[in-house]
Amino acid sequence: MFTKWIQSYRDLPLMINQWANVTRWEMRTKPFIRTLEFLWQEGHTAHATLEEAEKEAMQMIDVYTKFAYEQAAIPVIPGRKSRVETFAGADRTYTIEAMMGDKKALQAGTSHNLGQNFSRAFETQFMDENGQLEHVWQTSWAISTRFVGGIIMTHGDDAGLMLPPRIAPIQVVIVPIWKKGDEKGVVMEAVASVQNTLKEAGIRVKVDDSELRTPGWKFNFYEMKGVPIRIELGPRDVKNRSVVLSRRDVPGKQGKEFGISMEPSILVDHIKDRLEEIQASLLQKAITFRDSNIVDVNSYGELKEVISEGKWARGPWSAR
């Protein structure tokens, strides 16, 4: 299509982005990480010069790195692939690599400078400002639902998911608690008020008022779902005009806060502060884990020893 769309330097740069399902015949599948079909975001660009193509390839690996750090709280390591690992047909391949909880590396996103390899194969040319025909310089870059698996394996624990607040579909879940029938009305009225307060503040909140499950069951369920904050609200809390707050990233009593005021300005500020704390805490925890499992090496013997220990080795590389 680029060959049809591109005729002149005025058509450049041409940048195409799409979300698409991809099918691959994998012999050994693993949920999210290696599947027969997956969703990915991919981009393809064409440029007038090598410098523009290289700038685009580098910019996109920076975009993926920023997303990993700032949204997913995953401290990826960006870098350039060796010649052996470079994408077939590319001059250069850039990657972001993430350390999972089992210390294995996950290729979380890639960006390729394709040079003129594909434009020469498909005769994708343009007329430059001097009236000369030139082949375009191309890039491609992609990130897929494999990244979801990376989030699960970076932050999850034995209780289930642990989602960074900035990407969590539900940031706060409210679980109402009552024992007597006449308590339900006042509790649910307070729950609705808290829910509306948080919604108006732009916080993604859900109320689980189902009477088919106990509060304890709901606590475990939303921990497994990775919801960052749980709010508990019962008759005593209504009387005191306060709520109980539990953090997903801090287990047990240490993660609980009692007596948080329902007053909108106080509650909203408190919840927002906690969400940012959780986001920062998950990133720092992942950074600490990553850095504690990277060892500097200066010889082949040291390299083998570090790898045998299941850690990452960092050392000089000739890039051949």
Short mmCIF file of C-alpha atoms in Angstrom, two decimals:
data_model
loop_
_atom_site.label_atom_id
_atom_site.label_comp_id
_atom_site.label_asym_id
_atom_site.label_seq_id
_atom_site.Cartn_x
_atom_site.Cartn_y
_atom_site.Cartn_z
CA MET A 1 0.00 0.00 0.00
CA PHE A 2 2.90 2.38 0.71
CA THR A 3 3.96 2.00 -2.93
CA LYS A 4 0.51 3.22 -4.02
CA TRP A 5 0.19 5.97 -1.44
CA ILE A 6 3.66 7.51 -1.74
CA GLN A 7 4.63 9.46 -4.86
CA SER A 8 6.29 12.66 -3.70
CA TYR A 9 8.32 14.00 -0.78
CA ARG A 10 5.13 15.89 0.09
CA ASP A 11 3.56 12.53 1.03
CA LEU A 12 6.22 12.00 3.70
CA PRO A 13 6.44 11.19 6.46
CA LEU A 14 3.63 8.64 6.23
CA MET A 15 2.67 7.13 9.57
CA ILE A 16 0.14 4.33 10.01
CA ASN A 17 -1.01 2.89 13.35
CA GLN A 18 -3.43 0.02 13.89
CA TRP A 19 -4.74 -2.39 16.48
CA ALA A 20 -5.10 -5.86 15.01
CA ASN A 21 -5.38 -9.52 15.94
CA VAL A 22 -2.43 -11.67 14.94
CA THR A 23 -2.35 -15.47 14.61
CA ARG A 24 0.82 -17.51 15.09
CA TRP A 25 1.19 -21.28 15.15
CA GLU A 26 2.90 -21.64 18.52
CA MET A 27 3.85 -25.16 19.58
CA ARG A 28 4.03 -24.34 23.30
CA THR A 29 1.52 -21.75 24.45
CA LYS A 30 1.41 -19.79 27.70
CA PRO A 31 -1.47 -17.43 28.58
CA PHE A 32 -0.74 -13.84 27.52
CA ILE A 33 2.96 -14.55 26.97
CA ARG A 34 2.85 -16.86 23.96
CA THR A 35 -0.56 -17.49 22.43
CA LEU A 36 -1.95 -18.67 19.11
CA GLU A 37 -3.80 -15.37 18.69
CA PHE A 38 -3.18 -12.03 20.33
CA LEU A 39 -4.06 -8.36 20.00
CA TRP A 40 -1.30 -5.90 19.27
CA GLN A 41 -0.71 -2.27 18.48
CA GLU A 42 1.61 -1.82 15.53
CA GLY A 43 2.90 1.14 13.60
CA HIS A 44 4.54 1.47 10.19
CA THR A 45 6.17 4.65 8.94
CA ALA A 46 7.95 5.89 5.83
CA HIS A 47 10.44 8.77 5.75
CA ALA A 48 12.55 10.74 3.31
CA THR A 49 15.85 10.22 5.14
CA LEU A 50 17.66 7.68 7.28
CA GLU A 51 17.96 10.24 10.06
CA GLU A 52 14.18 10.75 10.22
CA ALA A 53 13.58 6.99 10.32
CA GLU A 54 16.13 6.51 13.09
CA LYS A 55 14.59 9.35 15.09
CA GLU A 56 11.15 7.73 14.77
CA ALA A 57 12.41 4.29 15.82
CA MET A 58 14.14 5.76 18.87
CA GLN A 59 11.13 7.92 19.74
CA MET A 60 8.81 4.92 19.80
CA ILE A 61 11.03 2.84 22.05
CA ASP A 62 11.06 5.88 24.36
CA VAL A 63 7.23 5.98 24.22
CA TYR A 64 7.04 2.30 25.20
CA THR A 65 9.61 2.82 27.97
CA LYS A 66 7.67 5.77 29.37
CA PHE A 67 4.41 3.81 29.28
CA ALA A 68 6.01 0.87 31.08
CA TYR A 69 7.46 3.05 33.85
CA GLU A 70 4.72 5.64 34.32
CA GLN A 71 1.57 3.60 33.70
CA ALA A 72 2.37 -0.08 34.27
CA ALA A 73 5.03 0.52 36.97
CA ILE A 74 7.38 -1.89 35.18
CA PRO A 75 11.06 -0.79 35.17
CA VAL A 76 12.01 -2.04 31.72
CA ILE A 77 15.52 -1.86 30.33
CA PRO A 78 15.63 -0.25 26.86
CA GLY A 79 18.40 -1.15 24.46
CA ARG A 80 19.49 -2.33 21.04
CA LYS A 81 19.33 -5.98 20.01
CA SER A 82 22.46 -7.79 18.91
CA ARG A 83 22.89 -8.51 15.21
CA VAL A 84 21.76 -12.11 15.74
CA GLU A 85 18.55 -10.98 17.48
CA THR A 86 17.76 -8.11 15.10
CA PHE A 87 14.41 -8.45 13.34
CA ALA A 88 14.77 -10.06 9.92
CA GLY A 89 14.80 -7.26 7.35
CA ALA A 90 15.71 -4.54 9.86
CA ASP A 91 18.95 -2.60 10.10
CA ARG A 92 18.46 -2.05 13.83
CA THR A 93 16.05 -3.40 16.44
CA TYR A 94 15.41 -1.64 19.74
CA THR A 95 13.69 -3.40 22.62
CA ILE A 96 12.39 -2.98 26.14
CA GLU A 97 13.14 -5.96 28.39
CA ALA A 98 11.40 -6.54 31.72
CA MET A 99 12.40 -8.81 34.60
CA MET A 100 9.53 -11.02 35.73
CA GLY A 101 9.00 -12.41 39.21
CA ASP A 102 10.80 -15.63 38.22
CA LYS A 103 13.76 -13.50 36.99
CA LYS A 104 13.14 -14.40 33.37
CA ALA A 105 13.28 -11.64 30.76
CA LEU A 106 10.19 -10.59 28.86
CA GLN A 107 10.50 -8.74 25.56
CA ALA A 108 7.77 -6.19 26.22
CA GLY A 109 7.97 -4.07 23.08
CA THR A 110 10.14 -3.50 20.00
CA SER A 111 10.92 -0.79 17.48
CA HIS A 112 12.74 -1.44 14.20
CA ASN A 113 14.65 0.77 11.81
CA LEU A 114 13.98 -1.09 8.55
CA GLY A 115 16.28 1.08 6.46
CA GLN A 116 15.46 0.71 2.76
CA ASN A 117 15.24 -3.07 2.82
CA PHE A 118 11.49 -3.31 2.30
CA SER A 119 11.17 -0.22 0.12
CA ARG A 120 13.69 -1.69 -2.33
CA ALA A 121 11.91 -5.05 -2.30
CA PHE A 122 8.53 -3.43 -3.02
CA GLU A 123 9.85 -0.50 -5.07
CA THR A 124 8.42 2.11 -2.72
CA GLN A 125 9.87 5.33 -4.11
CA PHE A 126 9.23 9.06 -3.96
CA MET A 127 10.24 12.06 -6.01
CA ASP A 128 12.48 14.28 -3.87
CA GLU A 129 12.70 18.09 -4.00
CA ASN A 130 15.30 17.87 -6.77
CA GLY A 131 13.13 15.67 -8.96
CA GLN A 132 15.13 12.52 -8.21
CA LEU A 133 13.52 9.15 -7.42
CA GLU A 134 14.56 7.80 -4.02
CA HIS A 135 13.53 4.79 -1.94
CA VAL A 136 11.81 5.62 1.36
CA TRP A 137 13.29 4.77 4.75
CA GLN A 138 10.94 2.77 6.96
CA THR A 139 10.28 1.83 10.58
CA SER A 140 7.91 -0.51 12.38
CA TRP A 141 7.13 -0.87 16.06
CA ALA A 142 4.72 -2.89 18.18
CA ILE A 143 3.49 -3.81 21.64
CA SER A 144 0.96 -6.56 22.36
CA THR A 145 -1.22 -8.19 24.99
CA ARG A 146 1.97 -9.94 26.09
CA PHE A 147 2.41 -6.75 28.11
CA VAL A 148 -0.66 -7.74 30.14
CA GLY A 149 1.17 -10.93 31.08
CA GLY A 150 4.14 -8.80 32.05
CA ILE A 151 2.01 -6.75 34.43
CA ILE A 152 0.62 -9.91 36.02
CA MET A 153 4.05 -11.51 36.50
CA THR A 154 5.75 -8.33 37.69
CA HIS A 155 3.27 -7.29 40.37
CA GLY A 156 1.10 -10.32 41.15
CA ASP A 157 1.42 -12.43 44.30
CA ASP A 158 -0.08 -15.62 45.72
CA ALA A 159 -3.38 -13.82 46.38
CA GLY A 160 -3.80 -12.85 42.71
CA LEU A 161 -3.39 -9.73 40.61
CA MET A 162 -1.94 -6.48 41.90
CA LEU A 163 -2.73 -3.76 39.39
CA PRO A 164 -1.04 -0.35 39.28
CA PRO A 165 -3.77 2.26 39.90
CA ARG A 166 -3.15 4.16 36.65
CA ILE A 167 -4.12 1.15 34.53
CA ALA A 168 -6.58 -0.57 36.89
CA PRO A 169 -10.11 -0.70 35.40
CA ILE A 170 -11.44 -0.40 38.95
CA GLN A 171 -9.32 1.76 41.25
CA VAL A 172 -11.60 1.56 44.28
CA VAL A 173 -14.19 -1.03 45.25
CA ILE A 174 -16.74 -0.26 47.97
CA VAL A 175 -18.06 -3.18 50.01
CA PRO A 176 -21.13 -2.31 52.14
CA ILE A 177 -21.57 -4.27 55.37
CA TRP A 178 -24.70 -4.75 57.46
CA LYS A 179 -26.16 -7.47 59.66
CA LYS A 180 -29.70 -6.33 60.37
CA GLY A 181 -32.26 -5.51 57.71
CA ASP A 182 -32.94 -2.05 59.09
CA GLU A 183 -29.22 -1.18 58.72
CA LYS A 184 -29.18 -1.70 54.96
CA GLY A 185 -30.91 1.55 54.04
CA VAL A 186 -28.60 3.92 55.89
CA VAL A 187 -25.49 1.99 54.81
CA MET A 188 -26.46 2.01 51.13
CA GLU A 189 -27.32 5.70 51.29
CA ALA A 190 -23.82 6.43 52.59
CA VAL A 191 -22.27 4.08 50.01
CA ALA A 192 -24.05 5.92 47.18
CA SER A 193 -22.80 9.24 48.52
CA VAL A 194 -19.19 8.01 48.68
CA GLN A 195 -19.47 6.47 45.23
CA ASN A 196 -20.75 9.70 43.69
CA THR A 197 -18.06 11.73 45.42
CA LEU A 198 -15.29 9.54 44.00
CA LYS A 199 -16.85 9.36 40.53
CA GLU A 200 -17.11 13.13 40.32
CA ALA A 201 -13.41 13.31 41.20
CA GLY A 202 -12.54 11.08 38.25
CA ILE A 203 -11.79 7.97 40.30
CA ARG A 204 -12.86 4.64 38.78
CA VAL A 205 -15.07 3.13 41.48
CA LYS A 206 -17.35 0.10 41.80
CA VAL A 207 -19.90 -0.84 44.46
CA ASP A 208 -20.49 -4.53 45.15
CA ASP A 209 -23.87 -4.59 46.87
CA SER A 210 -24.66 -8.20 45.99
CA GLU A 211 -26.31 -10.05 48.85
CA LEU A 212 -25.40 -13.47 47.43
CA ARG A 213 -21.84 -13.29 48.79
CA THR A 214 -20.46 -12.42 52.20
CA PRO A 215 -18.21 -9.39 52.75
CA GLY A 216 -15.30 -11.76 53.44
CA TRP A 217 -15.79 -13.49 50.10
CA LYS A 218 -15.84 -10.10 48.38
CA PHE A 219 -12.62 -9.04 50.12
CA ASN A 220 -10.81 -12.09 48.76
CA PHE A 221 -12.38 -11.73 45.31
CA TYR A 222 -11.29 -8.14 44.79
CA GLU A 223 -7.83 -8.89 46.14
CA MET A 224 -7.58 -11.59 43.49
CA LYS A 225 -8.79 -9.08 40.88
CA GLY A 226 -6.03 -6.68 41.91
CA VAL A 227 -8.19 -3.66 42.79
CA PRO A 228 -5.77 -1.17 44.42
CA ILE A 229 -8.07 0.12 47.19
CA ARG A 230 -11.03 -1.39 49.02
CA ILE A 231 -13.43 0.71 51.08
CA GLU A 232 -15.49 -0.98 53.79
CA LEU A 233 -18.56 0.81 55.07
CA GLY A 234 -20.87 -0.42 57.83
CA PRO A 235 -23.36 1.02 60.36
CA ARG A 236 -20.64 2.15 62.77
CA ASP A 237 -18.82 3.94 59.94
CA VAL A 238 -22.04 5.68 58.90
CA LYS A 239 -22.52 6.87 62.47
CA ASN A 240 -18.96 8.21 62.60
CA ARG A 241 -19.14 9.64 59.05
CA SER A 242 -16.01 7.70 58.14
CA VAL A 243 -14.84 4.68 56.13
CA VAL A 244 -12.28 1.89 56.43
CA LEU A 245 -9.67 1.72 53.69
CA SER A 246 -7.53 -1.30 52.69
CA ARG A 247 -4.57 -1.25 50.29
CA ARG A 248 -3.99 -4.21 47.96
CA ASP A 249 -0.21 -3.75 47.98
CA VAL A 250 0.09 -3.89 51.79
CA PRO A 251 -1.32 -7.15 53.21
CA GLY A 252 -3.12 -7.62 56.50
CA LYS A 253 -3.68 -5.03 59.19
CA GLN A 254 -0.72 -2.94 58.05
CA GLY A 255 -2.62 -2.01 54.91
CA LYS A 256 -5.77 -0.89 56.75
CA GLU A 257 -6.73 2.63 57.71
CA PHE A 258 -9.66 3.37 59.99
CA GLY A 259 -11.69 6.51 60.47
CA ILE A 260 -11.13 8.17 57.08
CA SER A 261 -13.61 11.05 56.91
CA MET A 262 -16.46 10.91 54.37
CA GLU A 263 -16.20 14.67 53.91
CA PRO A 264 -15.72 14.92 50.12
CA SER A 265 -12.60 17.09 50.00
CA ILE A 266 -10.85 15.01 52.67
CA LEU A 267 -11.89 11.64 51.24
CA VAL A 268 -10.99 12.47 47.63
CA ASP A 269 -7.58 13.88 48.52
CA HIS A 270 -6.85 10.89 50.74
CA ILE A 271 -7.84 8.35 48.08
CA LYS A 272 -5.86 10.14 45.36
CA ASP A 273 -2.79 10.32 47.60
CA ARG A 274 -3.04 6.60 48.36
CA LEU A 275 -3.43 5.69 44.68
CA GLU A 276 -0.26 7.63 43.86
CA GLU A 277 1.54 6.00 46.78
CA ILE A 278 0.54 2.55 45.55
CA GLN A 279 1.68 3.39 42.01
CA ALA A 280 5.06 4.59 43.26
CA SER A 281 5.42 1.69 45.69
CA LEU A 282 4.83 -0.94 43.00
CA LEU A 283 7.40 0.68 40.71
CA GLN A 284 10.00 0.99 43.46
CA LYS A 285 9.45 -2.59 44.57
CA ALA A 286 9.97 -3.79 40.99
CA ILE A 287 13.10 -1.64 40.59
CA THR A 288 14.56 -3.01 43.82
CA PHE A 289 13.85 -6.59 42.75
CA ARG A 290 15.35 -6.02 39.31
CA ASP A 291 18.50 -4.29 40.54
CA SER A 292 19.12 -6.90 43.24
CA ASN A 293 19.15 -9.59 40.56
CA ILE A 294 21.53 -7.93 38.09
CA VAL A 295 25.22 -8.69 38.56
CA ASP A 296 28.14 -7.00 36.77
CA VAL A 297 30.52 -9.46 35.11
CA ASN A 298 33.93 -9.07 33.48
CA SER A 299 34.70 -12.59 32.29
CA TYR A 300 33.05 -15.57 30.67
CA GLY A 301 33.43 -17.52 33.91
CA GLU A 302 31.58 -14.85 35.87
CA LEU A 303 28.90 -14.80 33.19
CA LYS A 304 28.28 -18.54 33.51
CA GLU A 305 28.19 -18.35 37.30
CA VAL A 306 25.62 -15.55 37.37
CA ILE A 307 23.41 -17.29 34.82
CA SER A 308 23.57 -20.54 36.79
CA GLU A 309 22.22 -18.61 39.79
CA GLY A 310 19.22 -17.51 37.73
CA LYS A 311 20.23 -13.85 37.71
CA TRP A 312 20.92 -11.36 34.94
CA ALA A 313 24.50 -10.61 33.93
CA ARG A 314 25.62 -7.14 32.83
CA GLY A 315 28.90 -6.66 31.04
CA PRO A 316 30.75 -5.34 27.98
CA TRP A 317 29.39 -6.42 24.61
CA SER A 318 30.95 -6.03 21.16
CA ALA A 319 27.53 -6.10 19.41
CA ARG A 320 28.68 -8.56 16.78
#
